Amino acid sequence: MAISEHIPIKADTDVLAARQKGRALGLQAGFASIDITLLATAISELARNILLYAREGEIELRLLHEGGRRGVMVVASDQGPGIADIERALQDGFSTSGGLGLGLPGVKRLMDSFEIRSLPGQGTVVTAVKWELR
Amino acid sequence: MKGSRSYAAAAARALQSKSIPGPESTTSLLRELVAHLRQNRTQLREEWARRITEAELLTAMTKEEVFAEATSVYDNYVEALETGTFEALQAYARNLSERIIPRGVETHEVIGIVLLLRDVLARSLFAKYQGDFTKLNRILDAYEPAANRIANTVSVGFVQERERIIREQQEAIRELSTPVLQVRERLLILPIIGVIDPQRARQLTEQLLRGIRTNRAKVVVIDITGVAAMDATVANHLVQTVEASRLLGATVIVTGLSPEIAQTLVTIGVDLGKMTTVGDLQGGIEEAERLLGYKVMQFSSDAVDA
Amino acid sequence: MDVPVLKQGPYLIATVQSALTDADLAQLRRTLVEQVGRYRSRGLIVDVTAVDVLDSFACRTLRDIAHMTGFRGAETVIVGIHADLAFAMVQLGLSLEGVATALDLEEGLAYLNRKQRAAKAAAPGLRPPAGKSPTRDRRGH
Ligand SMILES: Nc1ncnc2c1ncn2[C@@H]1O[C@H](COP(=O)(O)OP(=O)(O)OP(=O)(O)O)[C@@H](O)[C@H]1O
Ligand SMILES: [Mg+2]
């Protein structure tokens, strides 16, 4: 059983691959179909941000077991330009690329926990977890 | 516990040739025990039922019922001691639990009665073998592990059954509390009653969205007359439900919006003008039928008939 | 990944058959805008039944398609969004506001037909106005 998977993100097809792996892992974690869709959507947003802002990076997917509950952890990391103002980046509608600016705040809503670390010039790491219901 | 290995060896020897004298095996001790329990069935069973009443256990049941169950448990108990297999007892424990749980029998009562039976039987063994202390000890050594296993089997069976019933009830209550009703072709009504927490709100949304797909609904009336209060999280959820329904091609009409809830919605930044709201459920259904074009269709078919 | 586009009377029907990459999405937008112009289509149905995720970029593309083809006189209806997907989209904050949606292909066609009839009844010979949601305007006669 795959406990952890690393998916390099270099091209737009990698976004689909990451999403697919996320689905498979969600299934393994016993997620309801709706939660699998939420997870896959979050992965899609994070992978796309890597591609768009850092050109390349990696998505790590990890199966979690904690207190009898299963979950999937998503770690999206890159060594791109980083985010200068994280607080603003997390606001609905803020975008430096003419996007809808819903990716990061959306991921926060889709997942159960969300954490972002970023240093300008060094890169960005977003960690988010989705837990199985009950 | 003493070497069960030597007991087994002794048992094997005893089986091969009954004439060889030697230490009695667990099997033969248990056989003797079982014979004793069978002989004194009536008296021990009555004693047990009396002790149950005395300890104020199973108060939800009548004396006759307690006695009837005590008889069955007693027989199953003796059988388990005799055969060393617990399946029948397990099945009986589950069946018993299924019958008595709805009547409000608690876990501690079930464990209590099984421990009482163990005590009643042990006392009777004392009485019978008090003249031969070595024998009494050997009998108790054989009896206790079996009795413990029986107590365990019955208690675990009860607890498992109880959990299963609770789960089922929770499921049923949830279903009941968020019914998606189809009143007409393509029209769903979702009357929400009681307190909505985020978990229930989500469940409700899921159920509704699935309902829209399976019933090919075009209009949904969500009636929240029965909802006392709504915090911002749940209010947000309501808005999301309206939006998600639209993505599936269905219009949502919200009815029974109290001034307090309307205020909550405005506070979290919902544009009430974007949401179709109608005063009460009746008005909501009429509006829904208008949207579905029922009046128009009826009118034109009348015209064709005439 | 090619998206087959079918011409049916005054309408175009695009059936997305699997997950699309960003490049596929951009390609789809170009194709549809171009074909709506070429065939002078009155309506465009984008069927996303086979799509498992519509993230912010995909939604933006669908919205752009609706707006751009709207300028060319066709109304766009997105059909076949799954229940799970609809829930994920609104959680994300994407409600495709201003774009018509319908349950499936059949409903999408019925919606476009209703709009056509309504427009013809209101102003014969004129093109129907585009960009209205079926959920707002479904009282077609
Ligand atoms: N990995 C990253 N590296 C650098 N900057 C990032 C990264 N991810 C997000 N950002 C910054 O945060 C902003 C907000 O991101 P978010 O995903 O919320 O919106 P968006 O990508 O602009 O638009 P959308 O995701 O809705 O298409 C981005 O515009 C970008 O400036
Ligand atoms: Mg983004």
XYZ file of C-alpha atoms and ligand atoms in Angstrom:
613
model
C 0.000 0.000 0.000
C 1.369 3.364 -1.030
C 1.803 5.467 2.092
C 3.275 8.430 0.308
C 3.584 9.508 -3.284
C 5.545 12.266 -4.911
C 4.226 13.673 -8.144
C 6.468 16.094 -9.974
C 4.577 19.007 -11.486
C 6.192 20.275 -14.677
C 3.483 20.243 -17.329
C -0.266 20.689 -17.400
C -0.752 16.932 -17.821
C 0.892 16.505 -14.407
C -2.009 18.415 -12.899
C -4.368 15.699 -14.128
C -2.020 12.969 -12.909
C -1.877 14.486 -9.403
C -5.645 14.750 -9.329
C -6.010 11.117 -10.370
C -3.577 9.923 -7.697
C -5.481 11.985 -5.162
C -8.714 10.271 -6.133
C -7.138 6.845 -5.757
C -5.752 7.711 -2.335
C -9.087 9.179 -1.203
C -10.713 5.901 -2.191
C -8.095 4.011 -0.181
C -8.808 6.235 2.800
C -12.472 5.297 2.622
C -13.685 8.755 1.621
C -17.238 9.351 0.467
C -17.418 10.216 -3.223
C -18.162 13.844 -2.451
C -15.017 14.129 -0.333
C -12.962 12.548 -3.079
C -14.182 15.262 -5.420
C -13.350 17.981 -2.892
C -9.860 16.520 -2.467
C -9.254 16.227 -6.211
C -10.389 19.808 -6.752
C -8.028 21.101 -4.053
C -5.110 19.166 -5.560
C -5.945 20.625 -8.942
C -5.793 24.188 -7.618
C -2.480 23.650 -5.827
C -0.840 21.896 -8.759
C -1.990 24.611 -11.114
C -0.539 27.323 -8.877
C 2.831 25.540 -8.909
C 2.792 25.409 -12.683
C 1.626 28.979 -13.097
C 3.783 30.773 -10.553
C 6.822 28.562 -9.997
C 6.881 26.653 -13.307
C 7.731 23.455 -11.495
C 7.475 21.775 -8.148
C 6.001 18.732 -6.510
C 2.811 17.428 -4.976
C 3.204 14.908 -2.210
C 0.201 12.818 -1.214
C 0.270 10.946 2.048
C -2.199 8.528 3.601
C -2.746 9.335 7.291
C -4.003 7.213 10.193
C -4.827 8.996 13.401
C -7.038 7.870 16.244
C -8.810 5.369 14.023
C -9.508 7.968 11.398
C -7.985 8.048 7.961
C -7.058 11.080 5.971
C -5.079 12.319 3.013
C -2.391 14.952 3.355
C -1.431 17.086 0.388
C 1.891 18.896 0.409
C 2.415 21.225 -2.557
C 5.938 22.599 -2.665
C 7.972 24.633 -5.107
C 11.066 26.787 -5.200
C 9.448 29.563 -7.152
C 9.116 33.276 -6.400
C 7.174 32.783 -3.162
C 4.276 34.879 -1.962
C 5.010 38.327 -0.599
C 1.721 38.930 1.157
C 0.205 35.627 2.237
C -2.750 37.257 3.944
C -3.826 38.929 0.737
C -3.204 35.803 -1.330
C -5.702 34.042 0.920
C -8.443 36.556 0.236
C -11.187 35.658 -2.219
C -10.563 37.407 -5.501
C -6.918 38.342 -5.040
C -4.863 37.367 -8.058
C -1.627 38.570 -9.614
C -2.315 36.662 -12.817
C -5.765 37.845 -13.801
C -7.280 34.669 -12.349
C -10.365 34.475 -10.201
C -8.210 34.468 -7.086
C -10.195 31.593 -5.636
C -7.540 28.865 -5.635
C -5.891 29.268 -2.240
C -8.937 30.452 -0.251
C -10.935 27.740 -2.017
C -8.497 25.001 -1.009
C -8.794 26.230 2.564
C -12.558 25.726 2.378
C -12.372 22.378 0.600
C -9.939 20.798 3.057
C -10.128 20.265 6.819
C -6.823 21.864 7.651
C -4.659 24.241 5.720
C -1.238 25.772 6.233
C 0.928 27.864 3.977
C 4.581 28.814 4.317
C 6.315 30.971 1.813
C 9.427 33.093 1.551
C 9.838 35.556 -1.305
C 12.563 34.314 -3.593
C 12.709 30.898 -1.956
C 9.465 29.108 -2.615
C 6.116 28.070 -1.260
C 4.864 25.058 0.684
C 1.155 24.504 1.135
C 0.065 21.660 3.441
C -3.571 20.640 3.600
C -5.372 17.605 5.041
C -8.740 16.073 4.359
C -10.145 13.596 6.881
C -12.592 10.783 6.372
C -16.011 11.671 7.759
C -16.521 10.517 11.413
C -3.888 -20.687 35.672
C -2.469 -24.157 36.059
C -0.927 -26.087 33.204
C -3.699 -26.609 30.755
C -1.328 -28.788 28.782
C -1.346 -31.461 31.468
C -5.119 -31.189 31.658
C -5.319 -31.828 27.952
C -3.002 -34.794 28.226
C -5.062 -36.151 31.077
C -8.210 -35.629 29.076
C -6.738 -37.561 26.181
C -5.769 -40.387 28.489
C -9.173 -40.414 30.093
C -10.803 -40.674 26.725
C -8.561 -43.495 25.578
C -9.199 -45.631 28.572
C -11.680 -44.696 31.199
C -10.476 -47.371 33.533
C -7.054 -45.806 34.145
C -7.244 -44.009 37.411
C -5.515 -40.677 37.723
C -6.102 -36.974 38.088
C -9.449 -35.994 36.601
C -9.278 -33.940 33.437
C -10.955 -30.607 32.875
C -13.353 -32.345 30.546
C -14.494 -34.867 33.042
C -14.673 -32.235 35.784
C -16.821 -30.093 33.522
C -18.954 -33.118 32.736
C -19.529 -33.676 36.403
C -20.298 -30.000 36.819
C -22.786 -30.028 33.978
C -24.553 -33.034 35.441
C -24.859 -31.187 38.727
C -26.271 -28.087 37.009
C -28.776 -30.203 35.074
C -29.921 -31.998 38.195
C -30.515 -28.815 40.100
C -31.817 -26.844 37.147
C -35.177 -25.839 38.653
C -33.817 -24.781 41.981
C -30.753 -22.900 40.655
C -32.751 -21.154 37.990
C -35.271 -19.952 40.565
C -32.503 -18.843 42.860
C -30.953 -16.858 40.029
C -34.240 -15.191 39.036
C -34.806 -14.288 42.693
C -31.360 -12.713 42.959
C -31.991 -10.728 39.764
C -35.170 -9.254 41.207
C -33.465 -8.627 44.532
C -30.627 -6.721 42.840
C -33.240 -4.689 40.961
C -31.886 -5.692 37.586
C -34.032 -5.985 34.442
C -36.729 -3.829 36.053
C -38.119 -3.041 32.634
C -39.285 -6.663 32.390
C -42.050 -8.548 34.247
C -41.256 -11.370 36.688
C -42.503 -13.954 34.191
C -40.352 -12.546 31.435
C -37.286 -12.498 33.651
C -37.935 -16.125 34.578
C -38.451 -17.188 30.955
C -35.230 -15.497 29.822
C -33.391 -16.854 32.858
C -34.411 -20.354 31.826
C -33.111 -19.932 28.286
C -29.902 -18.288 29.399
C -29.369 -21.024 31.979
C -29.802 -23.802 29.413
C -27.569 -22.088 26.913
C -25.029 -21.529 29.656
C -24.948 -25.167 30.625
C -24.721 -26.188 27.004
C -21.753 -23.891 26.430
C -20.041 -25.421 29.461
C -20.718 -28.888 28.151
C -19.722 -28.449 24.534
C -17.075 -25.777 24.963
C -18.498 -24.000 21.902
C -19.961 -20.570 22.213
C -21.718 -19.985 18.897
C -25.172 -20.940 20.139
C -24.750 -18.795 23.231
C -23.462 -15.930 21.141
C -26.446 -16.117 18.805
C -28.786 -16.314 21.755
C -27.095 -13.318 23.442
C -27.507 -11.282 20.283
C -31.110 -12.314 19.891
C -31.812 -11.563 23.555
C -30.145 -8.164 23.241
C -32.180 -7.340 20.193
C -35.352 -8.018 22.181
C -34.454 -6.283 25.404
C -32.526 -3.236 24.171
C -35.636 -1.493 22.828
C -37.168 -1.949 26.286
C -34.443 0.089 27.854
C -32.281 -2.646 29.386
C -28.846 -1.232 30.130
C -25.400 -2.715 29.651
C -24.670 -2.870 33.394
C -27.853 -4.926 33.925
C -26.824 -7.564 31.420
C -23.329 -7.823 32.845
C -24.906 -7.853 36.290
C -27.181 -10.831 35.611
C -24.421 -12.885 34.037
C -22.181 -12.261 37.038
C -25.056 -13.200 39.331
C -25.494 -16.520 37.568
C -21.801 -17.171 37.960
C -22.136 -16.441 41.651
C -25.254 -18.588 42.121
C -23.564 -21.541 40.439
C -20.311 -21.100 42.346
C -22.205 -21.044 45.656
C -23.994 -24.235 44.762
C -20.649 -25.843 43.960
C -19.359 -24.770 47.360
C -22.357 -26.361 49.015
C -21.936 -29.592 47.120
C -18.179 -30.060 47.526
C -17.517 -28.371 50.829
C -16.541 -31.740 52.286
C -13.786 -32.280 49.710
C -11.679 -29.182 49.457
C -9.221 -30.448 46.868
C -12.024 -31.504 44.612
C -13.798 -28.178 45.099
C -10.662 -26.345 44.014
C -10.249 -28.482 40.960
C -13.882 -28.026 39.997
C -13.604 -24.256 40.423
C -10.398 -24.217 38.367
C -12.255 -25.907 35.551
C -15.371 -23.795 35.950
C -13.928 -20.328 36.190
C -12.222 -19.886 32.813
C -15.337 -21.222 31.104
C -17.627 -19.009 33.168
C -15.498 -15.963 32.406
C -15.622 -16.680 28.735
C -19.371 -17.044 28.887
C -19.764 -13.746 30.760
C -17.539 -12.129 28.204
C -19.430 -13.554 25.247
C -22.795 -12.401 26.542
C -21.603 -8.900 27.492
C -19.748 -8.307 24.267
C -22.719 -9.583 22.292
C -24.977 -7.159 24.104
C -22.692 -4.162 23.673
C -22.209 -4.893 19.968
C -25.919 -5.239 19.430
C -26.541 -2.034 21.329
C -24.032 -0.163 19.203
C -25.558 -1.531 16.042
C -29.036 -0.430 17.106
C -27.807 3.027 18.091
C -26.086 3.423 14.733
C -29.228 2.356 12.927
C -31.359 4.741 14.938
C -29.010 7.646 14.306
C -29.118 6.891 10.622
C -32.917 6.741 10.669
C -33.211 9.969 12.631
C -30.925 11.709 10.168
C -32.926 10.462 7.217
C -36.123 11.481 8.950
C -34.882 14.910 9.793
C -33.946 15.728 6.213
C -36.544 14.188 3.978
C -36.488 15.128 0.340
C -40.076 14.859 -0.828
C -41.231 14.744 -4.390
C -44.672 16.359 -4.463
C -45.025 16.543 -8.189
C -42.994 15.587 -11.159
C -39.849 17.739 -11.164
C -40.725 19.456 -7.889
C -38.951 18.608 -4.631
C -39.721 19.892 -1.175
C -37.176 19.908 1.599
C -38.795 20.795 4.918
C -36.081 21.397 7.472
C -36.994 21.075 11.117
C -34.955 21.557 14.236
C -31.405 22.510 14.846
C -29.008 22.399 11.938
C -25.355 21.959 12.693
C -22.718 22.077 9.979
C -22.633 18.282 9.708
C -26.374 18.012 9.206
C -26.340 20.945 6.832
C -23.838 19.164 4.666
C -25.760 15.940 4.720
C -28.866 17.818 3.763
C -27.134 19.395 0.799
C -25.785 16.070 -0.396
C -29.200 14.477 -0.139
C -30.846 17.324 -1.979
C -28.315 17.408 -4.810
C -28.637 13.650 -5.316
C -32.423 14.023 -5.169
C -32.353 16.672 -7.869
C -30.423 14.336 -10.160
C -32.465 11.210 -9.562
C -35.833 12.969 -9.749
C -34.752 15.309 -12.541
C -36.155 18.118 -10.429
C -36.368 21.610 -11.842
C -37.671 23.417 -8.798
C -36.885 22.852 -5.129
C -38.732 24.445 -2.245
C -36.624 24.570 0.917
C -38.899 25.329 3.842
C -37.072 26.553 6.914
C -40.132 27.548 8.958
C -39.142 24.889 11.494
C -35.604 26.161 11.911
C -35.231 28.185 15.064
C -31.813 29.687 14.521
C -28.975 29.579 12.078
C -25.401 30.611 12.626
C -23.234 32.111 9.921
C -21.678 28.768 8.945
C -25.023 27.122 8.373
C -26.446 30.198 6.645
C -23.479 30.080 4.300
C -24.246 26.479 3.657
C -27.810 27.332 2.713
C -26.532 29.806 0.157
C -24.124 27.220 -1.222
C -26.961 24.725 -1.499
C -28.982 27.204 -3.532
C -26.005 27.819 -5.835
C -25.137 24.137 -6.223
C -28.754 23.318 -7.088
C -28.661 25.919 -9.816
C -25.550 24.273 -11.251
C -27.676 21.145 -11.650
C -30.300 23.203 -13.434
C -32.778 23.535 -10.571
C -34.248 26.705 -9.102
C -34.493 26.934 -5.329
C -37.289 28.760 -3.552
C -36.698 29.380 0.138
C -39.805 29.671 2.304
C -40.407 30.413 5.960
C -37.405 32.680 6.379
C -37.689 34.263 9.825
C -36.586 37.888 10.282
C -33.714 36.676 12.493
C -32.391 34.293 9.876
C -32.853 36.914 7.164
C -30.721 39.209 9.306
C -28.024 36.546 9.636
C -27.965 36.125 5.878
C -27.611 39.856 5.311
C -24.872 40.044 7.929
C -22.750 37.422 6.169
C -23.155 39.378 2.961
C -25.854 37.442 1.134
C -27.762 39.445 -1.427
C -31.308 38.398 -0.541
C -32.474 39.870 -3.832
C -30.591 37.071 -5.594
C -32.370 34.399 -3.638
C -35.991 33.548 -4.440
C -37.861 33.761 -1.154
C -41.576 33.318 -0.574
C -43.389 33.820 2.743
C -44.751 30.362 3.460
C -44.587 26.813 2.113
C -47.991 27.037 0.401
C -46.959 30.187 -1.435
C -43.645 28.549 -2.287
C -45.339 25.546 -3.878
C -47.631 27.820 -5.891
C -44.652 29.781 -7.142
C -42.894 26.514 -7.995
C -45.854 25.294 -10.012
C -45.973 28.576 -11.824
C -42.280 28.201 -12.684
C -42.907 24.676 -13.901
C -45.651 26.016 -16.152
C -48.395 23.824 -14.747
C -51.127 26.457 -15.142
C -50.110 27.232 -18.694
C -50.097 23.570 -19.671
C -53.439 22.865 -18.084
C -54.949 25.845 -19.811
C -53.743 24.811 -23.243
C -54.860 21.197 -22.867
C -58.295 22.445 -21.810
C -58.361 24.573 -24.910
C -57.573 21.546 -27.093
C -60.326 19.505 -25.459
C -62.945 22.229 -25.996
C -7.662 15.459 -25.918
C -10.053 16.402 -28.684
C -13.561 17.479 -27.822
C -16.069 16.418 -30.476
C -18.379 19.214 -31.541
C -21.664 18.260 -33.155
C -23.823 20.595 -35.178
C -27.500 20.046 -34.534
C -29.788 22.463 -36.318
C -29.108 25.937 -35.032
C -27.102 24.594 -32.099
C -23.644 23.257 -31.420
C -23.082 20.493 -28.923
C -19.618 19.989 -27.429
C -19.143 16.830 -25.402
C -16.162 16.847 -23.085
C -15.164 13.204 -22.818
C -12.472 13.222 -20.188
C -10.469 15.482 -17.915
C -8.974 18.404 -19.829
C -5.574 19.995 -19.421
C -5.178 23.763 -19.495
C -4.007 23.556 -23.090
C -7.067 21.463 -24.008
C -9.324 24.010 -22.347
C -7.758 26.909 -24.220
C -8.083 24.944 -27.446
C -11.734 24.201 -26.719
C -12.442 27.885 -26.206
C -10.845 28.836 -29.535
C -12.664 26.088 -31.403
C -16.078 26.878 -29.995
C -15.866 30.618 -30.506
C -14.714 30.036 -34.066
C -17.406 27.462 -34.894
C -20.245 29.451 -33.362
C -19.214 32.267 -35.707
C -18.854 30.017 -38.721
C -22.232 28.274 -38.341
C -24.038 31.320 -36.941
C -25.248 29.074 -34.141
C -28.027 30.271 -31.872
C -27.060 28.085 -29.006
C -24.125 26.136 -27.618
C -24.324 23.212 -25.237
C -21.200 22.127 -23.392
C -21.748 18.688 -21.894
C -19.456 18.053 -18.920
C -21.024 14.777 -17.737
C -17.662 12.999 -18.009
C -15.745 15.679 -16.106
C -14.707 14.855 -12.549
C -13.219 18.184 -11.525
C -13.963 21.739 -12.577
C -11.419 23.942 -10.864
C -11.088 27.707 -11.019
C -9.305 27.731 -14.369
C -11.811 25.381 -15.999
C -14.724 27.441 -14.684
C -13.134 30.631 -15.899
C -12.754 29.057 -19.328
C -16.403 27.960 -19.391
C -17.476 31.440 -18.357
C -15.277 32.980 -21.060
C -16.754 30.634 -23.647
C -20.270 31.696 -22.625
C -19.410 35.380 -22.826
C -17.480 35.224 -26.066
C -20.044 33.113 -27.911
C -22.746 35.358 -26.432
C -21.246 38.272 -28.302
C -21.612 36.212 -31.442
C -25.307 35.608 -30.815
C -25.308 32.177 -29.229
C -26.426 31.333 -25.742
C -24.324 28.795 -23.888
C -25.756 26.147 -21.572
C -23.477 23.995 -19.431
C -25.072 20.591 -18.863
C -24.255 17.440 -16.897
C -22.531 18.831 -13.809
C -22.441 16.062 -11.194
C -23.905 16.549 -7.738
C -20.506 16.113 -6.043
C -18.919 18.449 -8.505
C -21.563 21.136 -7.960
C -20.881 20.955 -4.239
C -17.120 21.243 -4.728
C -17.548 24.173 -7.104
C -19.626 26.255 -4.726
C -17.246 25.455 -1.866
C -14.487 26.789 -4.009
C -16.572 29.879 -4.695
C -17.376 29.116 -8.309
C -21.059 29.346 -9.113
C -20.791 30.088 -12.859
C -22.927 33.144 -12.278
C -24.487 34.485 -15.428
C -24.016 31.212 -17.298
C -27.039 29.008 -17.980
C -26.955 25.468 -16.584
C -29.198 22.462 -17.099
C -29.340 18.908 -15.792
C -28.413 17.124 -18.993
C -28.330 17.348 -22.767
C -32.069 16.860 -23.109
C -32.816 19.648 -20.639
C -30.238 21.883 -22.259
C -31.866 21.473 -25.669
C -35.322 22.047 -24.182
C -34.056 25.230 -22.592
C -32.552 26.549 -25.820
C -35.733 25.694 -27.739
C -37.844 27.550 -25.211
C -35.596 30.575 -25.484
C -35.819 30.469 -29.276
C -39.606 30.307 -29.279
C -39.851 33.097 -26.730
C -37.535 35.286 -28.774
C -39.396 34.620 -32.019
C -42.737 35.386 -30.361
C -41.352 38.623 -28.947
C -39.597 39.842 -32.088
C -39.982 37.739 -35.221
C -36.934 37.775 -37.435
C -34.623 39.007 -34.721
C -31.981 37.013 -32.951
C -32.726 35.970 -29.397
C -30.867 37.783 -26.669
C -28.181 35.665 -25.104
C -26.845 35.359 -21.612
C -29.893 34.721 -19.502
C -30.067 31.888 -17.067
C -32.740 29.225 -17.505
C -33.301 29.244 -13.800
C -34.421 32.838 -14.024
C -36.424 32.519 -17.148
C -38.088 29.214 -17.608
C -41.653 30.309 -18.152
C -41.505 29.751 -21.879
C -44.908 29.472 -23.515
N 2.961 28.483 -5.573
C 2.896 29.833 -5.647
N 4.026 30.555 -5.836
C 3.954 31.897 -5.898
N 2.837 32.610 -5.791
C 1.682 31.953 -5.603
C 1.654 30.540 -5.519
N 0.383 30.171 -5.321
C -0.362 31.287 -5.269
N 0.417 32.367 -5.438
C -0.025 33.772 -5.396
O -1.239 33.869 -4.678
C -2.242 34.450 -5.492
C -3.564 33.829 -5.178
O -3.574 32.485 -5.591
P -4.942 31.772 -5.952
O -4.671 30.409 -6.369
O -5.836 31.989 -4.788
O -5.516 32.641 -7.135
P -5.040 32.684 -8.657
O -4.136 31.555 -8.924
O -4.541 34.019 -8.919
O -6.398 32.485 -9.436
P -7.252 31.131 -9.546
O -6.550 30.111 -8.728
O -8.603 31.460 -9.008
O -7.279 30.797 -10.982
C -1.786 34.229 -6.911
O -2.306 35.193 -7.795
C -0.280 34.337 -6.781
O 0.128 35.678 -6.774
Mg -4.640 29.580 -8.390
